[in-house]
Tab-separated table of C-alpha atoms in Angstrom:
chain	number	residue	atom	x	y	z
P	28	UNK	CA	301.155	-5.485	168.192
P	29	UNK	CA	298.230	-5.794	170.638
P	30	UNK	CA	295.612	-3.154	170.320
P	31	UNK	CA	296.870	-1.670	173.997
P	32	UNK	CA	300.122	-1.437	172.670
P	33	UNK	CA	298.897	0.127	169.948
P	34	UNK	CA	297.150	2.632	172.203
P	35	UNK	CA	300.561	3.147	174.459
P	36	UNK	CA	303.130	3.737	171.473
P	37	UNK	CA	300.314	6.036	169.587
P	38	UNK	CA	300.076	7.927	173.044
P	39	UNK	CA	303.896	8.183	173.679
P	40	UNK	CA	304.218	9.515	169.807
P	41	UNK	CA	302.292	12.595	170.212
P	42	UNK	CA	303.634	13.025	173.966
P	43	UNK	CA	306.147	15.159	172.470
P	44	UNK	CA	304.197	17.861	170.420
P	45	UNK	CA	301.703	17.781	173.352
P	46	UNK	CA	304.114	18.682	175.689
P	47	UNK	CA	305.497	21.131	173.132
P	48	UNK	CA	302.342	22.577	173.116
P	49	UNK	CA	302.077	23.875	176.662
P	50	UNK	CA	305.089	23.802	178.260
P	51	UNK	CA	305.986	26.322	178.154
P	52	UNK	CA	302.537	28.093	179.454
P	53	UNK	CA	303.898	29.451	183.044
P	54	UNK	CA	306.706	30.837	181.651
P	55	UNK	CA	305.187	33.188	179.308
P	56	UNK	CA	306.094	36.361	181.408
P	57	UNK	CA	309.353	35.425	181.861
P	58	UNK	CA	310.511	34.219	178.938
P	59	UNK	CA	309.221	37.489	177.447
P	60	UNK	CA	310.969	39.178	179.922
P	61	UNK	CA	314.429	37.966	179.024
P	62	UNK	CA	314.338	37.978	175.262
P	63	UNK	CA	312.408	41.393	175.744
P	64	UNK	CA	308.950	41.382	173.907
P	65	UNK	CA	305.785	41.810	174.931
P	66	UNK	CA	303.752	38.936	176.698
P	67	UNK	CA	301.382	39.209	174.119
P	68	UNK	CA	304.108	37.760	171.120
P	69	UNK	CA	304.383	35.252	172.951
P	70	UNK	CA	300.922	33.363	171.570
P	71	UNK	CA	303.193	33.579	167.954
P	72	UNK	CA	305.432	31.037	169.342
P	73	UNK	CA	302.277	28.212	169.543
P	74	UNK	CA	301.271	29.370	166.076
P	75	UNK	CA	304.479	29.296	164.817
P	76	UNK	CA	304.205	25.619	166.103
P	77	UNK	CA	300.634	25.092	165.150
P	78	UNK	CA	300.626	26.060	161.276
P	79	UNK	CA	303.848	23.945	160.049
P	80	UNK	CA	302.273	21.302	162.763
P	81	UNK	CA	299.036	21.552	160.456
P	82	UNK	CA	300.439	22.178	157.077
P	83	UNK	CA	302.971	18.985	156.831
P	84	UNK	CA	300.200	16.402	157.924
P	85	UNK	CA	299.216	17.253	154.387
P	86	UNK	CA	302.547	15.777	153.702
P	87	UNK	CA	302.632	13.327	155.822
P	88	UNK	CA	299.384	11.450	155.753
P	89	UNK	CA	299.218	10.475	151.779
P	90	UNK	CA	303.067	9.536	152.175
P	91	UNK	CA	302.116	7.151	155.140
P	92	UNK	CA	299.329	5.684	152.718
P	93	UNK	CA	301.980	4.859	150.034
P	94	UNK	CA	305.240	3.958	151.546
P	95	UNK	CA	303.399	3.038	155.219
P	96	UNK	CA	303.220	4.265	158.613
P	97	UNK	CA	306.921	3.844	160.466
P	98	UNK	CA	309.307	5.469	157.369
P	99	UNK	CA	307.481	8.215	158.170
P	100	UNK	CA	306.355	8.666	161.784
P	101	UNK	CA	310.604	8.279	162.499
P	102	UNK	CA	311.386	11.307	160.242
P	103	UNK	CA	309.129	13.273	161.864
P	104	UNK	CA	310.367	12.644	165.176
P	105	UNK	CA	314.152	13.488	163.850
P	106	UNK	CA	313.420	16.193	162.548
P	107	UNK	CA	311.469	17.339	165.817
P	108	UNK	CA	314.635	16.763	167.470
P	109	UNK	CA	316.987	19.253	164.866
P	110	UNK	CA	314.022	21.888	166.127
P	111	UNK	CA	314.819	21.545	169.576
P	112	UNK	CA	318.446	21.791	169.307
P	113	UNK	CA	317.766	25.325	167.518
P	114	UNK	CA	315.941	26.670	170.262
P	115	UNK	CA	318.745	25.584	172.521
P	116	UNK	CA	321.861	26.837	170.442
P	117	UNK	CA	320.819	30.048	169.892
P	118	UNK	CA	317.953	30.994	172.606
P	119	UNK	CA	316.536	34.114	171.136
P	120	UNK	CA	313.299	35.470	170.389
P	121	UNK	CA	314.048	34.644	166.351
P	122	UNK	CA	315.263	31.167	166.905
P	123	UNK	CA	312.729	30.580	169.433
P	124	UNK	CA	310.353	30.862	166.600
P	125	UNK	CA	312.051	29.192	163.777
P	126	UNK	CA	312.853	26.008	166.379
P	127	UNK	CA	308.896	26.107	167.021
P	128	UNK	CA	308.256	26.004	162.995
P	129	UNK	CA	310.702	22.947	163.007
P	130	UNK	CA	309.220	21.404	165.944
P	131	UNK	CA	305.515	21.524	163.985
P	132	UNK	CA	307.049	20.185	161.190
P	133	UNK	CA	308.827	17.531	162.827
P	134	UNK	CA	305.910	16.174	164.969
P	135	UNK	CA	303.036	16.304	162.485
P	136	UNK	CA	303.891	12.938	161.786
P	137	UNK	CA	302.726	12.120	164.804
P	138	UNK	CA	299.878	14.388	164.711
P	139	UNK	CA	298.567	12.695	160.900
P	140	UNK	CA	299.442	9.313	162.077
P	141	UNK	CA	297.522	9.328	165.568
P	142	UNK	CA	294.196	9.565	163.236
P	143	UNK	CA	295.186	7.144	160.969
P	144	UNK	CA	296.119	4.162	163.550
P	145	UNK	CA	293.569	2.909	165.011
P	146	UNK	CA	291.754	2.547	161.469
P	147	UNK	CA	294.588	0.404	160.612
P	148	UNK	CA	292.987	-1.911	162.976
P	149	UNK	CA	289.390	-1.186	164.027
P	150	UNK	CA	286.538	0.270	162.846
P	151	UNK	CA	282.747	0.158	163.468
P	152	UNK	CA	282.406	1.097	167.523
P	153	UNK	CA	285.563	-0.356	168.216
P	154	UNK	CA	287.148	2.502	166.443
P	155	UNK	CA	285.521	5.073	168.338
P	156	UNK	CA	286.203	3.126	171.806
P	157	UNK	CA	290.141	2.967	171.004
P	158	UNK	CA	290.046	6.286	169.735
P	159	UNK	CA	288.562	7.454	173.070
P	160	UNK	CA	291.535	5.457	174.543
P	161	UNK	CA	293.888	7.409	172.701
P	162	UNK	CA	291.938	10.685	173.406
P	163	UNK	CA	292.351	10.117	177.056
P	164	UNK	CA	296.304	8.686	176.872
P	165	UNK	CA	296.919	11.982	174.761
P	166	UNK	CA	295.448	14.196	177.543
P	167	UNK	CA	298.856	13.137	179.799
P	168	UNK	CA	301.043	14.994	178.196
P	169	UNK	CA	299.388	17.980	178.411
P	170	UNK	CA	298.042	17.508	181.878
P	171	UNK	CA	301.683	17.119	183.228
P	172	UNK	CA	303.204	19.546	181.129
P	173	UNK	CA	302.668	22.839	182.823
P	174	UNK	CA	303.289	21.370	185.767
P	175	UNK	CA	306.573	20.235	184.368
P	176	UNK	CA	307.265	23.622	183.006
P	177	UNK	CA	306.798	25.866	186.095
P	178	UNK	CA	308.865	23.907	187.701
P	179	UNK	CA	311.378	23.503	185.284
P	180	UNK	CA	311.331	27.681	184.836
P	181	UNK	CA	310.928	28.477	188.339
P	182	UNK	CA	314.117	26.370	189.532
P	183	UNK	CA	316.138	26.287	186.457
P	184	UNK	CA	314.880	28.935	184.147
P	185	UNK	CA	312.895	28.420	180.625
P	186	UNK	CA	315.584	27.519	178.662
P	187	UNK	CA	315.482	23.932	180.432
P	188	UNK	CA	312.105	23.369	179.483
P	189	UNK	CA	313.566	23.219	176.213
P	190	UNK	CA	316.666	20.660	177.133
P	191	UNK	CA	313.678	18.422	178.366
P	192	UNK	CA	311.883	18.401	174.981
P	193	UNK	CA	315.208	17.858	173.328
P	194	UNK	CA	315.590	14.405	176.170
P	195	UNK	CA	312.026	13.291	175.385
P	196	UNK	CA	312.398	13.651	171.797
P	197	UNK	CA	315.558	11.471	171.580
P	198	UNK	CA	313.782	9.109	174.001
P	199	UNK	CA	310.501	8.963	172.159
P	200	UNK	CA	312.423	8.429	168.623
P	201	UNK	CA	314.788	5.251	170.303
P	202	UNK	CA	311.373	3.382	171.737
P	203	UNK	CA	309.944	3.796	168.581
P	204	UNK	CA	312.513	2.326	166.177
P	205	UNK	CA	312.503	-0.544	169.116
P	206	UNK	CA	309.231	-0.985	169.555
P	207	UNK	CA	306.746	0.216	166.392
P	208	UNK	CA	305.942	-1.974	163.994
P	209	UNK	CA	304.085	-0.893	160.747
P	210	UNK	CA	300.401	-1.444	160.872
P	211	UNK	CA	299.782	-1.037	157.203
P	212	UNK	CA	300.598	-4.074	154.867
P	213	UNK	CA	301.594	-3.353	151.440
P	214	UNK	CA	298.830	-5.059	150.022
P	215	UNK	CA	296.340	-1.765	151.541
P	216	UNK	CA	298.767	0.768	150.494
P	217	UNK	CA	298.037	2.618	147.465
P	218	UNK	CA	300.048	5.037	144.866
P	219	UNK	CA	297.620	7.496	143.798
P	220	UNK	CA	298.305	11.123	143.640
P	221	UNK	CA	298.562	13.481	146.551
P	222	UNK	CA	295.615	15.756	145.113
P	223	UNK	CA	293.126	13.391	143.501
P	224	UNK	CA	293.595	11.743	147.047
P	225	UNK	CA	292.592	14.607	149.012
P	226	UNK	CA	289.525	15.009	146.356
P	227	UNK	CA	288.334	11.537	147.083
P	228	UNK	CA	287.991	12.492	150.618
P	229	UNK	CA	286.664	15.565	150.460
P	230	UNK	CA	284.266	14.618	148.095
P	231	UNK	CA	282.156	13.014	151.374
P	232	UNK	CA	279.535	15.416	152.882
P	233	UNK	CA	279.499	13.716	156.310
P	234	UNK	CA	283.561	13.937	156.319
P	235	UNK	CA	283.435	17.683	155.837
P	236	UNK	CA	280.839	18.142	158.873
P	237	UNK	CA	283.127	16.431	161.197
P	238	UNK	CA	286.324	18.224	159.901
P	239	UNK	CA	284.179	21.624	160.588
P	240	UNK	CA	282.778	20.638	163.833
P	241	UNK	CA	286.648	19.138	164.545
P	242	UNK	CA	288.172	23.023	163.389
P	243	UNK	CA	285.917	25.254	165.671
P	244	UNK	CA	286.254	23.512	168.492
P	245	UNK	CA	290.097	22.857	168.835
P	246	UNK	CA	290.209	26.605	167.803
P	247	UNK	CA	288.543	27.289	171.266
P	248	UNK	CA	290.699	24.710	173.097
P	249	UNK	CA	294.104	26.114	171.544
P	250	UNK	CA	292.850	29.525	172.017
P	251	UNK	CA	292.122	29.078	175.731
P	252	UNK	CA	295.726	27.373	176.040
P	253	UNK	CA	297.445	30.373	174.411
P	254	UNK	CA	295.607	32.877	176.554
P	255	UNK	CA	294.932	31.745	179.726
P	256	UNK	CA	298.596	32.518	181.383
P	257	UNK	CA	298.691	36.124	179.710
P	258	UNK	CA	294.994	37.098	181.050
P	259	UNK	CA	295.502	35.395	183.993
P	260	UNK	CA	298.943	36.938	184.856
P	261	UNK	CA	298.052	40.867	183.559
P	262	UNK	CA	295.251	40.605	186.700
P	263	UNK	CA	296.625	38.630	189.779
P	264	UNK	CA	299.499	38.071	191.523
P	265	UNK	CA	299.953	34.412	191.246
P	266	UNK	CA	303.601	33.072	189.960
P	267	UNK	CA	303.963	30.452	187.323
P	268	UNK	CA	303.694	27.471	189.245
P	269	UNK	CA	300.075	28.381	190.445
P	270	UNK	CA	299.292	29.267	187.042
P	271	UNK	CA	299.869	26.050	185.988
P	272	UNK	CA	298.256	24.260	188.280
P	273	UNK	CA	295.056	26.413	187.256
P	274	UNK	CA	295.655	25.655	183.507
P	275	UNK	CA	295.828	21.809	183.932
P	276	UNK	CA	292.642	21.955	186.550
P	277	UNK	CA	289.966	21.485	183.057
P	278	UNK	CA	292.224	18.990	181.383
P	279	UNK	CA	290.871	16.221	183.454
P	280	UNK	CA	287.473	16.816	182.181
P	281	UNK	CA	288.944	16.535	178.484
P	282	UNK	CA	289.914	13.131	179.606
P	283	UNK	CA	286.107	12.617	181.666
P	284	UNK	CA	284.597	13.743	178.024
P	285	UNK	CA	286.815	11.081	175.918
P	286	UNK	CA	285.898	8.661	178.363
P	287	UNK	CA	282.615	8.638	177.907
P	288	UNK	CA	283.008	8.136	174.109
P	289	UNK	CA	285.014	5.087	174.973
P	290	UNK	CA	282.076	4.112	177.212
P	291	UNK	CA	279.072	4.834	175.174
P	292	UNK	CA	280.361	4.183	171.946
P	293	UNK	CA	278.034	0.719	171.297
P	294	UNK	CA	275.230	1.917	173.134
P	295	UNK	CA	274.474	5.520	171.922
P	296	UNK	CA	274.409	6.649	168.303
P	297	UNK	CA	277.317	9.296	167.306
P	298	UNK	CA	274.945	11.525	166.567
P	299	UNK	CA	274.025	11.308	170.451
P	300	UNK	CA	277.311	11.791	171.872
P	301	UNK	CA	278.051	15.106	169.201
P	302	UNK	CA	274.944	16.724	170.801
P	303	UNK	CA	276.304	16.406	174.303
P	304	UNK	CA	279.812	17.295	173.637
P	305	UNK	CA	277.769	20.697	171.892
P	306	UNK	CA	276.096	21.256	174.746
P	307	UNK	CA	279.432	21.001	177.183
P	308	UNK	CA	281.204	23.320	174.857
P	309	UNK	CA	278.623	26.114	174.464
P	310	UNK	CA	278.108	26.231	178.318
P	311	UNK	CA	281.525	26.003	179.071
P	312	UNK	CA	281.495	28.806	176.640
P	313	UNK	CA	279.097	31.101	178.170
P	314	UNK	CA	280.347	30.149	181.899
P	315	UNK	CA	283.735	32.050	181.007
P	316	UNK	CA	281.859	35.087	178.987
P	317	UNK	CA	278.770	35.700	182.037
P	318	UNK	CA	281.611	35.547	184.753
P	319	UNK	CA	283.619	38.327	183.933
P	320	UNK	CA	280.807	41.173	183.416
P	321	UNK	CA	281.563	41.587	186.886
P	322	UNK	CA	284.317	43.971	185.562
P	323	UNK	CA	287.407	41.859	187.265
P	324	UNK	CA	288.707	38.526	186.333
P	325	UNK	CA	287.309	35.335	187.573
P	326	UNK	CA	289.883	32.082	187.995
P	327	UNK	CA	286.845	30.467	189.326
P	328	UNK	CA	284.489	31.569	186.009
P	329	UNK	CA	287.587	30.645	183.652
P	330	UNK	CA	288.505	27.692	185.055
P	331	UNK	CA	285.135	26.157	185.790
P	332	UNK	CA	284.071	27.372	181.805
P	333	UNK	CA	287.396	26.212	180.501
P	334	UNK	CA	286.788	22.673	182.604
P	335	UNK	CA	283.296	22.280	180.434
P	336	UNK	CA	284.797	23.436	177.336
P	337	UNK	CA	287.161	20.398	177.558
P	338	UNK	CA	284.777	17.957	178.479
P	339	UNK	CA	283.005	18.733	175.237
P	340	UNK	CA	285.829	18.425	173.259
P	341	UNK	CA	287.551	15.755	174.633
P	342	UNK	CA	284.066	14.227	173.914
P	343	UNK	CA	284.046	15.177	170.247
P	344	UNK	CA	287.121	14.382	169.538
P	345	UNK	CA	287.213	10.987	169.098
P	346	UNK	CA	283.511	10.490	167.809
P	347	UNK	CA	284.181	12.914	165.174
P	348	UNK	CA	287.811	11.287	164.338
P	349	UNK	CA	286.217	8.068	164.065
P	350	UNK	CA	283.015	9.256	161.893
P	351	UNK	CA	285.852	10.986	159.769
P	352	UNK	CA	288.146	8.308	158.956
P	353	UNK	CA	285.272	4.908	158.561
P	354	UNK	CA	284.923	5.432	155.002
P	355	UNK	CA	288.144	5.336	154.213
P	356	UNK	CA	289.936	2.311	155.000
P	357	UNK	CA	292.484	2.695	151.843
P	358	UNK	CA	292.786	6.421	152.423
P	359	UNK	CA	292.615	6.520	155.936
P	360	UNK	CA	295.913	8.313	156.247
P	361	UNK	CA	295.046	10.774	153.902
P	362	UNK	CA	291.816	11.894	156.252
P	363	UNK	CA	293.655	11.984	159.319
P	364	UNK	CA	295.653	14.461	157.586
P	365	UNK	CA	293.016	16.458	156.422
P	366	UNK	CA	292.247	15.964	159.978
P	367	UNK	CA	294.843	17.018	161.813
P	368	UNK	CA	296.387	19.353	159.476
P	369	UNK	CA	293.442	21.437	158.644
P	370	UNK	CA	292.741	21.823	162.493
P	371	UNK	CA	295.885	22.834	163.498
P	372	UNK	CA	296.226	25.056	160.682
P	373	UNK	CA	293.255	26.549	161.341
P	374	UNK	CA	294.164	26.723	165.240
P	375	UNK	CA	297.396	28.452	164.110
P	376	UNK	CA	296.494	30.903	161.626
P	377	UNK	CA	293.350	31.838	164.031
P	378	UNK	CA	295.749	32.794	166.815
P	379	UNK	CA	297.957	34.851	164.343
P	380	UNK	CA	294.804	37.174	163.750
P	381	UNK	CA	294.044	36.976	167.423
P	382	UNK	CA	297.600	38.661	168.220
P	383	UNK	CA	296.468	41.735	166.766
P	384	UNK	CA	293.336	41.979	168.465
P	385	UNK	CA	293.828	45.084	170.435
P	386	UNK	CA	292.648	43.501	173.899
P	387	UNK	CA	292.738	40.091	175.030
P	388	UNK	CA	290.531	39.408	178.200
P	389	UNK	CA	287.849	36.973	179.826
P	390	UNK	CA	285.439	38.731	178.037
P	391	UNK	CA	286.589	38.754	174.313
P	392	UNK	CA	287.847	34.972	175.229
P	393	UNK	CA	284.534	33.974	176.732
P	394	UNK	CA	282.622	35.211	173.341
P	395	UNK	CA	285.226	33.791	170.884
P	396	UNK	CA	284.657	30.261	172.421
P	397	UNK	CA	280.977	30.881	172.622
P	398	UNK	CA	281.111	31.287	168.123
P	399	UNK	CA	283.277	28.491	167.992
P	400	UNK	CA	280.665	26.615	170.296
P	401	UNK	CA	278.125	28.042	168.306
P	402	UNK	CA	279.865	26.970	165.004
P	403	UNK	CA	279.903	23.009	166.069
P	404	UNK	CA	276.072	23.393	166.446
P	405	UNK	CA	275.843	24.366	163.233
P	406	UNK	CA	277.495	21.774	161.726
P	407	UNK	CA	275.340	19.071	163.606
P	408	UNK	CA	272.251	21.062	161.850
P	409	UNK	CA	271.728	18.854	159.183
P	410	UNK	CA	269.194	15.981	159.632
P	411	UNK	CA	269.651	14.316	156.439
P	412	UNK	CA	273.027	12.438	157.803
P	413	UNK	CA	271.792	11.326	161.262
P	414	UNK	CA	272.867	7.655	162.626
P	415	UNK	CA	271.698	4.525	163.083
P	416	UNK	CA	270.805	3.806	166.592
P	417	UNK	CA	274.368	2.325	167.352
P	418	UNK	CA	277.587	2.310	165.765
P	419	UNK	CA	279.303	4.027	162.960
């Protein structure tokens, strides 16, 4: 395979947990509505995505470093598939939940194996320029997916949104077995033990720094996904298909911030581009906290904040993937894993505490991101690690 193809198929095999992801995100009110909860329970259904999603990269990513990557990115994607069927055959509250656990666990193979691809292939700034490719492919998904889902729930209600993740899943699972062909050789694979793997990784001090900086600021991004229909709904009068055209209006900044990683990556040091994407993400941060002291809700304030939030990320990203993973050219499935799955996981278990906050609004959401902002600074502290000029 070509390295563009390598880009495309990577792309299309996350397209489904992205889309599973946010969906669903104009429908929130009404979905509540007719399996009668609260709006707020609603946020359990992405972290009843987002932990298994995290937790079975763990899995995953040694097993794709022993038996190689295809075996098992098309298990994954099967047993995405059985999740969706759940959701459909029952449609309840319950199974709505269960289905999203099965999803997670289905497409984390996707998840632990997008981090582990492109160092198959690449490394050195070459890594971090296809990585940025993927980062900005990835962003598709996501950036058509509310759109997809307000329609889909405003014309056909929000149990099709779920007959269209069952249709991509099946499609997504046929082009692979077509079209993927295994990128790591048997002579790179290696049988060493799940935990002793996971040590050897670990045991890197610059690999933990980008896993932390990695952590905090997905936590922001999922928690501004999970949130931003429910806060946005309780206070206007907008329906679900202007909601999610507001939603996906900072998602093309994600995919200006990756860019620029793809762009930059020979000429600036890493250390460079993790300062900027800081600085995106703490004034994105404080955009969305300053703009609703004004004791109403600001689209405008969220929106704009949210839109520099995502630049900053979708500019970290993909500098701190590659940073990650360049050590580890026998283990690199193992440290997307760590990767992914301790990101997620984090992303999931963070919105489980935030459900029992007893008030969600632009305020509390505009100083959560602002710590998890804060956090990523504090993980680019350290002096002793700093970069060569260019490169990784």
């Amino acid at each position: 395979m070509s390295g563009l193809t390598l880009v495309l198929l990577t792309v299309l095999m996350v397209a489904a947990g992205q889309m599973t992801q946010t969906l669903y995100v104009p429908a929130m009110a009404e979905m509540a509505a007719d399996m009668r909860v609260s709006a707020s329970r609603l946020s359990l259904v992405m972290a009843c995505y987002l932990i298994p999603y995290g937790l079975f990269q763990f899995i995953y990513g040694p097993l794709s470093d022993r038996f190689g990557r295809r075996p098992v990115l098309l298990s994954g994607l099967l047993v995405y598939v059985l999740g969706s069927a759940v959701i459909l055959y029952w449609a309840t509250f319950p199974a709505v939940l269960i289905g999203s656990l099965i999803q997670g666990a289905g497409t984390a193979a996707a998840g632990s194996l997008c981090r582990s691809l492109m160092r198959d292939r690449f490394d050195g700034p070459d890594l971090v320029r296809y990585n940025g490719y993927v980062s900005m492919g990835i962003m598709l998904a996501p950036l058509l997916a509310p759109l997809i889902g307000g329609y889909l729930n405003q014309y056909f209600g929000w149990q099709s949104m779920y007959w269209f993740l069952l249709a991509v899943g099946l499609v997504i699972t046929l082009i692979m077995v077509a079209f993927f062909r295994e990128t790591l050789p048997p002579e790179r694979r290696h049988m060493q033990p799940i935990l002793p793997a996971y040590k050897y990784v670990l045991h890197n001090p610059s690999f933990r720094r980008q896993l932390g900086m990695l952590i905090a600021a997905f936590a922001g991004v999922i928690l501004y996904e999970a949130v931003f229909s429910v806060v946005v709904s309780r206070q206007s009068e907008l329906t679900s298909a202007e909601i999610s055209i507001l939603f996906i209006l900072p998602l093309p900044l994600y995919f200006a911030g990756a860019m620029v990683a793809s762009w930059k990556a020979a000429s600036w040091s890493v250390r460079q581009l993790q300062w900027l994407s800081a600085m995106g993400l703490l004034i994105g941060a404080a955009v969305v906290l300053l703009s609703g002291f004004n004791g109403q809700i600001s689209v405008a304030g969220l929106v704009l904040g949210g839109g520099l939030y995502f630049a900053g990320a979708g500019l970290l990203f993909p500098v701190a993937t590659s940073k990650a993973v360049s050590p580890f050219p026998y283990h690199s499935g193992t440290a997307g894993a760590l990767l992914g799955g301790c990101s997620n996981l984090g992303g999931g278990v963070f919105l489980l505490v935030q459900g029992g906050l007893p008030e969600m609004n632009q305020i509390v959401l505009g100083g959560l991101l602002l710590a998890f902002a804060g956090l990523v600074v504090w993980f680019l502290m350290p002096q002793e690690q700093a970069l060569p000029a260019t490169g990784l």
